[in-house]
mmCIF file with all atom_site columns, C-alpha atoms in Angstrom:
data_model
loop_
_atom_site.group_PDB
_atom_site.id
_atom_site.type_symbol
_atom_site.label_atom_id
_atom_site.label_alt_id
_atom_site.label_comp_id
_atom_site.label_asym_id
_atom_site.label_entity_id
_atom_site.label_seq_id
_atom_site.pdbx_PDB_ins_code
_atom_site.Cartn_x
_atom_site.Cartn_y
_atom_site.Cartn_z
_atom_site.occupancy
_atom_site.B_iso_or_equiv
_atom_site.pdbx_formal_charge
_atom_site.auth_seq_id
_atom_site.auth_comp_id
_atom_site.auth_asym_id
_atom_site.auth_atom_id
_atom_site.pdbx_PDB_model_num
ATOM 1   C CA . MET Y 1 1   ? 45.937 248.525 7.821  1.00 91.00 ? 1   MET Y CA 1
ATOM 2   C CA . THR Y 1 2   ? 45.721 250.674 10.924 1.00 97.00 ? 2   THR Y CA 1
ATOM 3   C CA . LYS Y 1 3   ? 45.991 248.553 14.039 1.00 98.00 ? 3   LYS Y CA 1
ATOM 4   C CA . VAL Y 1 4   ? 45.168 248.975 17.674 1.00 98.00 ? 4   VAL Y CA 1
ATOM 5   C CA . LEU Y 1 5   ? 47.260 247.337 20.387 1.00 98.00 ? 5   LEU Y CA 1
ATOM 6   C CA . TYR Y 1 6   ? 44.786 246.294 23.050 1.00 97.00 ? 6   TYR Y CA 1
ATOM 7   C CA . SER Y 1 7   ? 43.816 244.051 25.934 1.00 96.00 ? 7   SER Y CA 1
ATOM 8   C CA . PRO Y 1 8   ? 40.303 242.552 25.996 1.00 94.00 ? 8   PRO Y CA 1
ATOM 9   C CA . ALA Y 1 9   ? 39.703 243.488 29.650 1.00 95.00 ? 9   ALA Y CA 1
ATOM 10  C CA . SER Y 1 10  ? 40.822 247.113 29.218 1.00 97.00 ? 10  SER Y CA 1
ATOM 11  C CA . PRO Y 1 11  ? 37.807 249.439 29.173 1.00 98.00 ? 11  PRO Y CA 1
ATOM 12  C CA . TYR Y 1 12  ? 39.808 252.029 27.237 1.00 98.00 ? 12  TYR Y CA 1
ATOM 13  C CA . SER Y 1 13  ? 40.669 249.421 24.594 1.00 98.00 ? 13  SER Y CA 1
ATOM 14  C CA . THR Y 1 14  ? 37.031 248.382 24.464 1.00 98.00 ? 14  THR Y CA 1
ATOM 15  C CA . LYS Y 1 15  ? 35.952 251.984 23.980 1.00 98.00 ? 15  LYS Y CA 1
ATOM 16  C CA . VAL Y 1 16  ? 38.371 252.522 21.102 1.00 98.00 ? 16  VAL Y CA 1
ATOM 17  C CA . ARG Y 1 17  ? 37.491 249.269 19.355 1.00 98.00 ? 17  ARG Y CA 1
ATOM 18  C CA . MET Y 1 18  ? 33.755 250.021 19.644 1.00 98.00 ? 18  MET Y CA 1
ATOM 19  C CA . ALA Y 1 19  ? 34.322 253.606 18.454 1.00 98.00 ? 19  ALA Y CA 1
ATOM 20  C CA . ALA Y 1 20  ? 36.227 252.390 15.397 1.00 98.00 ? 20  ALA Y CA 1
ATOM 21  C CA . LEU Y 1 21  ? 33.502 249.887 14.549 1.00 98.00 ? 21  LEU Y CA 1
ATOM 22  C CA . TYR Y 1 22  ? 30.700 252.417 15.026 1.00 98.00 ? 22  TYR Y CA 1
ATOM 23  C CA . SER Y 1 23  ? 32.465 255.103 13.009 1.00 97.00 ? 23  SER Y CA 1
ATOM 24  C CA . GLY Y 1 24  ? 33.255 252.702 10.175 1.00 98.00 ? 24  GLY Y CA 1
ATOM 25  C CA . VAL Y 1 25  ? 37.024 253.032 10.468 1.00 97.00 ? 25  VAL Y CA 1
ATOM 26  C CA . PRO Y 1 26  ? 38.624 249.630 9.802  1.00 97.00 ? 26  PRO Y CA 1
ATOM 27  C CA . ILE Y 1 27  ? 41.303 248.609 12.295 1.00 97.00 ? 27  ILE Y CA 1
ATOM 28  C CA . ASP Y 1 28  ? 43.140 245.398 13.010 1.00 98.00 ? 28  ASP Y CA 1
ATOM 29  C CA . SER Y 1 29  ? 43.019 244.501 16.718 1.00 98.00 ? 29  SER Y CA 1
ATOM 30  C CA . VAL Y 1 30  ? 46.329 243.152 18.023 1.00 98.00 ? 30  VAL Y CA 1
ATOM 31  C CA . LEU Y 1 31  ? 46.284 241.597 21.489 1.00 97.00 ? 31  LEU Y CA 1
ATOM 32  C CA . VAL Y 1 32  ? 49.218 242.603 23.715 1.00 97.00 ? 32  VAL Y CA 1
ATOM 33  C CA . ASP Y 1 33  ? 50.226 242.053 27.327 1.00 95.00 ? 33  ASP Y CA 1
ATOM 34  C CA . SER Y 1 34  ? 51.234 245.532 28.487 1.00 94.00 ? 34  SER Y CA 1
ATOM 35  C CA . ASN Y 1 35  ? 52.797 244.073 31.656 1.00 92.00 ? 35  ASN Y CA 1
ATOM 36  C CA . ALA Y 1 36  ? 55.340 242.264 29.479 1.00 95.00 ? 36  ALA Y CA 1
ATOM 37  C CA . GLU Y 1 37  ? 56.224 245.590 27.809 1.00 95.00 ? 37  GLU Y CA 1
ATOM 38  C CA . PRO Y 1 38  ? 56.469 244.146 24.298 1.00 97.00 ? 38  PRO Y CA 1
ATOM 39  C CA . ALA Y 1 39  ? 58.742 246.048 21.903 1.00 97.00 ? 39  ALA Y CA 1
ATOM 40  C CA . GLU Y 1 40  ? 55.888 246.792 19.493 1.00 96.00 ? 40  GLU Y CA 1
ATOM 41  C CA . LEU Y 1 41  ? 54.015 248.639 22.245 1.00 97.00 ? 41  LEU Y CA 1
ATOM 42  C CA . ILE Y 1 42  ? 57.000 250.388 23.843 1.00 97.00 ? 42  ILE Y CA 1
ATOM 43  C CA . ASP Y 1 43  ? 58.361 251.509 20.463 1.00 97.00 ? 43  ASP Y CA 1
ATOM 44  C CA . ALA Y 1 44  ? 54.968 253.007 19.589 1.00 97.00 ? 44  ALA Y CA 1
ATOM 45  C CA . ASN Y 1 45  ? 54.087 254.418 23.014 1.00 97.00 ? 45  ASN Y CA 1
ATOM 46  C CA . PRO Y 1 46  ? 56.896 255.037 25.520 1.00 97.00 ? 46  PRO Y CA 1
ATOM 47  C CA . LEU Y 1 47  ? 54.303 254.945 28.326 1.00 96.00 ? 47  LEU Y CA 1
ATOM 48  C CA . GLY Y 1 48  ? 53.601 251.329 27.423 1.00 96.00 ? 48  GLY Y CA 1
ATOM 49  C CA . LYS Y 1 49  ? 49.874 251.921 27.767 1.00 96.00 ? 49  LYS Y CA 1
ATOM 50  C CA . ILE Y 1 50  ? 46.974 250.517 25.820 1.00 97.00 ? 50  ILE Y CA 1
ATOM 51  C CA . PRO Y 1 51  ? 45.183 251.191 23.639 1.00 98.00 ? 51  PRO Y CA 1
ATOM 52  C CA . THR Y 1 52  ? 47.720 252.496 21.178 1.00 98.00 ? 52  THR Y CA 1
ATOM 53  C CA . LEU Y 1 53  ? 46.686 253.067 17.588 1.00 98.00 ? 53  LEU Y CA 1
ATOM 54  C CA . ILE Y 1 54  ? 49.377 252.525 14.948 1.00 98.00 ? 54  ILE Y CA 1
ATOM 55  C CA . LEU Y 1 55  ? 48.675 254.014 11.544 1.00 98.00 ? 55  LEU Y CA 1
ATOM 56  C CA . ASP Y 1 56  ? 49.784 252.578 8.207  1.00 95.00 ? 56  ASP Y CA 1
ATOM 57  C CA . ASP Y 1 57  ? 52.753 254.970 8.148  1.00 96.00 ? 57  ASP Y CA 1
ATOM 58  C CA . GLY Y 1 58  ? 53.872 253.802 11.613 1.00 95.00 ? 58  GLY Y CA 1
ATOM 59  C CA . LYS Y 1 59  ? 52.700 256.927 13.445 1.00 97.00 ? 59  LYS Y CA 1
ATOM 60  C CA . ALA Y 1 60  ? 51.257 256.101 16.877 1.00 98.00 ? 60  ALA Y CA 1
ATOM 61  C CA . ILE Y 1 61  ? 48.248 257.734 18.527 1.00 98.00 ? 61  ILE Y CA 1
ATOM 62  C CA . PHE Y 1 62  ? 47.418 257.422 22.242 1.00 97.00 ? 62  PHE Y CA 1
ATOM 63  C CA . ASP Y 1 63  ? 45.554 257.760 24.776 1.00 95.00 ? 63  ASP Y CA 1
ATOM 64  C CA . SER Y 1 64  ? 41.977 256.567 24.274 1.00 98.00 ? 64  SER Y CA 1
ATOM 65  C CA . ARG Y 1 65  ? 40.391 260.042 24.199 1.00 97.00 ? 65  ARG Y CA 1
ATOM 66  C CA . VAL Y 1 66  ? 42.927 261.235 21.640 1.00 98.00 ? 66  VAL Y CA 1
ATOM 67  C CA . ILE Y 1 67  ? 42.139 258.126 19.596 1.00 98.00 ? 67  ILE Y CA 1
ATOM 68  C CA . THR Y 1 68  ? 38.364 258.680 19.728 1.00 98.00 ? 68  THR Y CA 1
ATOM 69  C CA . GLN Y 1 69  ? 38.855 262.287 18.601 1.00 98.00 ? 69  GLN Y CA 1
ATOM 70  C CA . TYR Y 1 70  ? 41.087 261.051 15.762 1.00 98.00 ? 70  TYR Y CA 1
ATOM 71  C CA . LEU Y 1 71  ? 38.459 258.487 14.724 1.00 98.00 ? 71  LEU Y CA 1
ATOM 72  C CA . ASN Y 1 72  ? 35.797 261.182 14.878 1.00 98.00 ? 72  ASN Y CA 1
ATOM 73  C CA . ARG Y 1 73  ? 37.743 263.435 12.508 1.00 97.00 ? 73  ARG Y CA 1
ATOM 74  C CA . LEU Y 1 74  ? 38.577 260.542 10.191 1.00 97.00 ? 74  LEU Y CA 1
ATOM 75  C CA . SER Y 1 75  ? 34.928 259.451 10.002 1.00 97.00 ? 75  SER Y CA 1
ATOM 76  C CA . GLY Y 1 76  ? 33.457 262.910 9.396  1.00 97.00 ? 76  GLY Y CA 1
ATOM 77  C CA . ASN Y 1 77  ? 32.086 263.389 12.919 1.00 96.00 ? 77  ASN Y CA 1
ATOM 78  C CA . LYS Y 1 78  ? 30.318 260.050 13.350 1.00 97.00 ? 78  LYS Y CA 1
ATOM 79  C CA . LEU Y 1 79  ? 31.352 259.846 17.017 1.00 98.00 ? 79  LEU Y CA 1
ATOM 80  C CA . PHE Y 1 80  ? 30.671 263.334 18.335 1.00 98.00 ? 80  PHE Y CA 1
ATOM 81  C CA . PRO Y 1 81  ? 27.896 265.782 17.454 1.00 96.00 ? 81  PRO Y CA 1
ATOM 82  C CA . ARG Y 1 82  ? 28.719 268.897 15.436 1.00 95.00 ? 82  ARG Y CA 1
ATOM 83  C CA . ASN Y 1 83  ? 26.513 271.081 17.646 1.00 96.00 ? 83  ASN Y CA 1
ATOM 84  C CA . ALA Y 1 84  ? 28.818 272.652 20.253 1.00 97.00 ? 84  ALA Y CA 1
ATOM 85  C CA . GLU Y 1 85  ? 26.504 272.124 23.241 1.00 97.00 ? 85  GLU Y CA 1
ATOM 86  C CA . LYS Y 1 86  ? 25.695 268.510 22.361 1.00 96.00 ? 86  LYS Y CA 1
ATOM 87  C CA . ARG Y 1 87  ? 29.338 267.812 21.605 1.00 97.00 ? 87  ARG Y CA 1
ATOM 88  C CA . LEU Y 1 88  ? 30.324 269.141 25.039 1.00 98.00 ? 88  LEU Y CA 1
ATOM 89  C CA . GLU Y 1 89  ? 27.742 266.851 26.671 1.00 97.00 ? 89  GLU Y CA 1
ATOM 90  C CA . ALA Y 1 90  ? 29.164 263.852 24.780 1.00 98.00 ? 90  ALA Y CA 1
ATOM 91  C CA . GLU Y 1 91  ? 32.748 264.775 25.672 1.00 98.00 ? 91  GLU Y CA 1
ATOM 92  C CA . GLN Y 1 92  ? 31.842 265.244 29.333 1.00 98.00 ? 92  GLN Y CA 1
ATOM 93  C CA . LEU Y 1 93  ? 30.126 261.853 29.391 1.00 98.00 ? 93  LEU Y CA 1
ATOM 94  C CA . GLU Y 1 94  ? 33.257 260.293 27.889 1.00 98.00 ? 94  GLU Y CA 1
ATOM 95  C CA . SER Y 1 95  ? 35.350 262.066 30.514 1.00 98.00 ? 95  SER Y CA 1
ATOM 96  C CA . ILE Y 1 96  ? 33.285 260.911 33.501 1.00 98.00 ? 96  ILE Y CA 1
ATOM 97  C CA . ALA Y 1 97  ? 33.111 257.353 32.105 1.00 98.00 ? 97  ALA Y CA 1
ATOM 98  C CA . ASP Y 1 98  ? 36.894 257.333 31.680 1.00 98.00 ? 98  ASP Y CA 1
ATOM 99  C CA . GLY Y 1 99  ? 37.244 258.733 35.203 1.00 98.00 ? 99  GLY Y CA 1
ATOM 100 C CA . LEU Y 1 100 ? 35.123 255.867 36.504 1.00 98.00 ? 100 LEU Y CA 1
ATOM 101 C CA . CYS Y 1 101 ? 37.484 253.465 34.746 1.00 98.00 ? 101 CYS Y CA 1
ATOM 102 C CA . ASP Y 1 102 ? 40.475 255.266 36.272 1.00 98.00 ? 102 ASP Y CA 1
ATOM 103 C CA . VAL Y 1 103 ? 39.274 254.773 39.849 1.00 97.00 ? 103 VAL Y CA 1
ATOM 104 C CA . LEU Y 1 104 ? 38.118 251.197 39.278 1.00 98.00 ? 104 LEU Y CA 1
ATOM 105 C CA . LEU Y 1 105 ? 41.498 250.333 37.758 1.00 96.00 ? 105 LEU Y CA 1
ATOM 106 C CA . ALA Y 1 106 ? 43.312 252.017 40.656 1.00 96.00 ? 106 ALA Y CA 1
ATOM 107 C CA . HIS Y 1 107 ? 41.293 249.787 42.975 1.00 94.00 ? 107 HIS Y CA 1
ATOM 108 C CA . VAL Y 1 108 ? 42.097 246.645 40.981 1.00 95.00 ? 108 VAL Y CA 1
ATOM 109 C CA . TYR Y 1 109 ? 45.793 247.475 40.640 1.00 93.00 ? 109 TYR Y CA 1
ATOM 110 C CA . GLU Y 1 110 ? 46.197 248.172 44.373 1.00 91.00 ? 110 GLU Y CA 1
ATOM 111 C CA . ARG Y 1 111 ? 45.153 244.580 45.043 1.00 90.00 ? 111 ARG Y CA 1
ATOM 112 C CA . ARG Y 1 112 ? 46.870 243.027 42.038 1.00 90.00 ? 112 ARG Y CA 1
ATOM 113 C CA . PHE Y 1 113 ? 50.323 244.562 42.399 1.00 90.00 ? 113 PHE Y CA 1
ATOM 114 C CA . HIS Y 1 114 ? 50.753 244.694 46.177 1.00 90.00 ? 114 HIS Y CA 1
ATOM 115 C CA . PRO Y 1 115 ? 51.145 241.840 48.626 1.00 91.00 ? 115 PRO Y CA 1
ATOM 116 C CA . GLU Y 1 116 ? 48.232 241.520 51.033 1.00 91.00 ? 116 GLU Y CA 1
ATOM 117 C CA . GLU Y 1 117 ? 50.117 243.182 53.910 1.00 92.00 ? 117 GLU Y CA 1
ATOM 118 C CA . LYS Y 1 118 ? 50.943 246.222 51.742 1.00 92.00 ? 118 LYS Y CA 1
ATOM 119 C CA . ILE Y 1 119 ? 47.438 246.896 50.445 1.00 92.00 ? 119 ILE Y CA 1
ATOM 120 C CA . HIS Y 1 120 ? 46.383 250.333 51.633 1.00 93.00 ? 120 HIS Y CA 1
ATOM 121 C CA . GLN Y 1 121 ? 42.713 250.103 52.601 1.00 94.00 ? 121 GLN Y CA 1
ATOM 122 C CA . PRO Y 1 122 ? 42.190 253.893 52.908 1.00 95.00 ? 122 PRO Y CA 1
ATOM 123 C CA . TRP Y 1 123 ? 43.343 254.203 49.270 1.00 93.00 ? 123 TRP Y CA 1
ATOM 124 C CA . LEU Y 1 124 ? 40.877 251.480 48.204 1.00 94.00 ? 124 LEU Y CA 1
ATOM 125 C CA . ASP Y 1 125 ? 38.090 253.181 50.163 1.00 96.00 ? 125 ASP Y CA 1
ATOM 126 C CA . ARG Y 1 126 ? 38.862 256.529 48.568 1.00 97.00 ? 126 ARG Y CA 1
ATOM 127 C CA . GLN Y 1 127 ? 38.793 255.097 45.035 1.00 96.00 ? 127 GLN Y CA 1
ATOM 128 C CA . TRP Y 1 128 ? 35.598 253.185 45.723 1.00 97.00 ? 128 TRP Y CA 1
ATOM 129 C CA . GLY Y 1 129 ? 34.020 256.345 47.141 1.00 97.00 ? 129 GLY Y CA 1
ATOM 130 C CA . LYS Y 1 130 ? 34.744 258.150 43.866 1.00 98.00 ? 130 LYS Y CA 1
ATOM 131 C CA . ALA Y 1 131 ? 33.246 255.259 41.899 1.00 98.00 ? 131 ALA Y CA 1
ATOM 132 C CA . VAL Y 1 132 ? 30.105 255.320 44.053 1.00 98.00 ? 132 VAL Y CA 1
ATOM 133 C CA . ARG Y 1 133 ? 29.667 259.083 43.469 1.00 98.00 ? 133 ARG Y CA 1
ATOM 134 C CA . VAL Y 1 134 ? 30.026 258.686 39.704 1.00 98.00 ? 134 VAL Y CA 1
ATOM 135 C CA . LEU Y 1 135 ? 27.682 255.702 39.541 1.00 98.00 ? 135 LEU Y CA 1
ATOM 136 C CA . ASP Y 1 136 ? 25.066 257.494 41.669 1.00 98.00 ? 136 ASP Y CA 1
ATOM 137 C CA . HIS Y 1 137 ? 25.395 260.624 39.520 1.00 98.00 ? 137 HIS Y CA 1
ATOM 138 C CA . LEU Y 1 138 ? 24.880 258.628 36.330 1.00 98.00 ? 138 LEU Y CA 1
ATOM 139 C CA . ASN Y 1 139 ? 22.044 256.576 37.819 1.00 98.00 ? 139 ASN Y CA 1
ATOM 140 C CA . ALA Y 1 140 ? 20.202 259.747 38.833 1.00 98.00 ? 140 ALA Y CA 1
ATOM 141 C CA . ALA Y 1 141 ? 20.058 260.883 35.202 1.00 96.00 ? 141 ALA Y CA 1
ATOM 142 C CA . PRO Y 1 142 ? 21.266 258.282 32.704 1.00 98.00 ? 142 PRO Y CA 1
ATOM 143 C CA . PRO Y 1 143 ? 22.102 259.730 29.304 1.00 97.00 ? 143 PRO Y CA 1
ATOM 144 C CA . ARG Y 1 144 ? 19.424 259.463 26.610 1.00 95.00 ? 144 ARG Y CA 1
ATOM 145 C CA . LEU Y 1 145 ? 19.979 256.481 24.393 1.00 94.00 ? 145 LEU Y CA 1
ATOM 146 C CA . GLY Y 1 146 ? 18.678 255.663 20.921 1.00 87.00 ? 146 GLY Y CA 1
ATOM 147 C CA . LYS Y 1 147 ? 19.773 254.103 17.662 1.00 88.00 ? 147 LYS Y CA 1
ATOM 148 C CA . LYS Y 1 148 ? 22.384 256.816 17.195 1.00 94.00 ? 148 LYS Y CA 1
ATOM 149 C CA . VAL Y 1 149 ? 25.096 256.935 19.845 1.00 97.00 ? 149 VAL Y CA 1
ATOM 150 C CA . HIS Y 1 150 ? 28.140 259.089 20.417 1.00 98.00 ? 150 HIS Y CA 1
ATOM 151 C CA . GLY Y 1 151 ? 31.576 258.677 21.970 1.00 98.00 ? 151 GLY Y CA 1
ATOM 152 C CA . GLY Y 1 152 ? 30.225 259.349 25.455 1.00 98.00 ? 152 GLY Y CA 1
ATOM 153 C CA . HIS Y 1 153 ? 27.676 256.526 25.211 1.00 98.00 ? 153 HIS Y CA 1
ATOM 154 C CA . ILE Y 1 154 ? 30.375 254.175 23.967 1.00 98.00 ? 154 ILE Y CA 1
ATOM 155 C CA . ALA Y 1 155 ? 32.718 255.155 26.816 1.00 98.00 ? 155 ALA Y CA 1
ATOM 156 C CA . LEU Y 1 156 ? 29.972 254.621 29.386 1.00 98.00 ? 156 LEU Y CA 1
ATOM 157 C CA . ALA Y 1 157 ? 29.087 251.198 27.973 1.00 98.00 ? 157 ALA Y CA 1
ATOM 158 C CA . ALA Y 1 158 ? 32.762 250.204 28.192 1.00 98.00 ? 158 ALA Y CA 1
ATOM 159 C CA . ALA Y 1 159 ? 33.045 251.515 31.765 1.00 98.00 ? 159 ALA Y CA 1
ATOM 160 C CA . LEU Y 1 160 ? 29.937 249.682 32.967 1.00 98.00 ? 160 LEU Y CA 1
ATOM 161 C CA . ALA Y 1 161 ? 31.098 246.461 31.313 1.00 98.00 ? 161 ALA Y CA 1
ATOM 162 C CA . TYR Y 1 162 ? 34.417 246.806 33.151 1.00 98.00 ? 162 TYR Y CA 1
ATOM 163 C CA . ALA Y 1 163 ? 32.571 247.453 36.436 1.00 98.00 ? 163 ALA Y CA 1
ATOM 164 C CA . SER Y 1 164 ? 30.555 244.285 35.797 1.00 97.00 ? 164 SER Y CA 1
ATOM 165 C CA . LEU Y 1 165 ? 33.694 242.318 34.967 1.00 97.00 ? 165 LEU Y CA 1
ATOM 166 C CA . ARG Y 1 166 ? 35.675 243.325 38.061 1.00 97.00 ? 166 ARG Y CA 1
ATOM 167 C CA . PHE Y 1 167 ? 32.992 244.346 40.593 1.00 97.00 ? 167 PHE Y CA 1
ATOM 168 C CA . GLU Y 1 168 ? 29.963 242.249 39.693 1.00 95.00 ? 168 GLU Y CA 1
ATOM 169 C CA . GLY Y 1 169 ? 27.359 242.366 42.444 1.00 95.00 ? 169 GLY Y CA 1
ATOM 170 C CA . LYS Y 1 170 ? 29.049 245.352 44.091 1.00 96.00 ? 170 LYS Y CA 1
ATOM 171 C CA . TRP Y 1 171 ? 28.127 248.300 41.887 1.00 96.00 ? 171 TRP Y CA 1
ATOM 172 C CA . GLU Y 1 172 ? 24.591 247.453 40.718 1.00 96.00 ? 172 GLU Y CA 1
ATOM 173 C CA . LYS Y 1 173 ? 22.583 247.643 43.970 1.00 94.00 ? 173 LYS Y CA 1
ATOM 174 C CA . GLY Y 1 174 ? 20.301 250.672 44.010 1.00 96.00 ? 174 GLY Y CA 1
ATOM 175 C CA . ARG Y 1 175 ? 21.251 251.612 40.458 1.00 98.00 ? 175 ARG Y CA 1
ATOM 176 C CA . SER Y 1 176 ? 18.448 250.052 38.445 1.00 97.00 ? 176 SER Y CA 1
ATOM 177 C CA . LYS Y 1 177 ? 18.308 252.940 35.953 1.00 98.00 ? 177 LYS Y CA 1
ATOM 178 C CA . LEU Y 1 178 ? 21.958 252.484 35.084 1.00 98.00 ? 178 LEU Y CA 1
ATOM 179 C CA . LYS Y 1 179 ? 21.562 248.704 34.807 1.00 97.00 ? 179 LYS Y CA 1
ATOM 180 C CA . ARG Y 1 180 ? 18.614 249.244 32.437 1.00 98.00 ? 180 ARG Y CA 1
ATOM 181 C CA . TRP Y 1 181 ? 20.702 251.713 30.433 1.00 98.00 ? 181 TRP Y CA 1
ATOM 182 C CA . GLN Y 1 182 ? 23.483 249.117 30.127 1.00 98.00 ? 182 GLN Y CA 1
ATOM 183 C CA . LYS Y 1 183 ? 21.034 246.425 28.985 1.00 97.00 ? 183 LYS Y CA 1
ATOM 184 C CA . ARG Y 1 184 ? 19.350 248.793 26.509 1.00 97.00 ? 184 ARG Y CA 1
ATOM 185 C CA . PHE Y 1 185 ? 22.708 249.783 24.984 1.00 98.00 ? 185 PHE Y CA 1
ATOM 186 C CA . GLU Y 1 186 ? 23.550 246.114 24.429 1.00 97.00 ? 186 GLU Y CA 1
ATOM 187 C CA . GLU Y 1 187 ? 20.111 245.411 22.913 1.00 97.00 ? 187 GLU Y CA 1
ATOM 188 C CA . LEU Y 1 188 ? 20.245 248.400 20.550 1.00 97.00 ? 188 LEU Y CA 1
ATOM 189 C CA . HIS Y 1 189 ? 23.854 247.847 19.512 1.00 97.00 ? 189 HIS Y CA 1
ATOM 190 C CA . PRO Y 1 190 ? 24.656 244.119 19.604 1.00 97.00 ? 190 PRO Y CA 1
ATOM 191 C CA . GLU Y 1 191 ? 27.579 244.589 17.200 1.00 97.00 ? 191 GLU Y CA 1
ATOM 192 C CA . LEU Y 1 192 ? 29.225 246.944 19.723 1.00 98.00 ? 192 LEU Y CA 1
ATOM 193 C CA . ALA Y 1 193 ? 28.193 244.839 22.725 1.00 97.00 ? 193 ALA Y CA 1
ATOM 194 C CA . ALA Y 1 194 ? 30.051 241.901 21.154 1.00 97.00 ? 194 ALA Y CA 1
ATOM 195 C CA . LEU Y 1 195 ? 33.309 243.766 21.899 1.00 97.00 ? 195 LEU Y CA 1
ATOM 196 C CA . LEU Y 1 196 ? 32.543 244.314 25.603 1.00 96.00 ? 196 LEU Y CA 1
ATOM 197 C CA . PRO Y 1 197 ? 34.554 242.275 28.106 1.00 88.00 ? 197 PRO Y CA 1
ATOM 198 C CA . LYS Y 1 198 ? 32.546 239.387 29.525 1.00 76.00 ? 198 LYS Y CA 1
#
């Protein structure tokens, strides 16, 4: 069976696992510690990054956006609309959600991997400033949400769950529309919400 190497806190892993579930593509989730650089991960992905999808024939697919596009093709377009304009909207939402994850992770890693005296506060401030702009942009006009979702919705749900995991109480103030969107996604899609980091 196809397997995904993942970490439960990784928003990119979460996105891929939710996308596979939603698109009906069966995968086996294999927990890995990317910091330990396990051979299974490094042999499949020389970058040592998660998620990495490993197909039955041993072929590896990475990064998360490449994986969601692969899952979309495999599932007959269950993740992204066929209409070019709507597909672009979904892809752009996935991109901005992934970008939010990028800056939040940069913020986390600056603190995690540097001793206190080496933490560069201007770098943290710059990353947080980007996160604030993205969150405000999304709060101003949250994407429409219904029973049918696409890869962009899934990416945003994963990004907001990661923000809640690592920055609870810091990102929500003044963003009630986005908080409602997050709650509505979880209510409409409890099977996907079960994969979100808590």
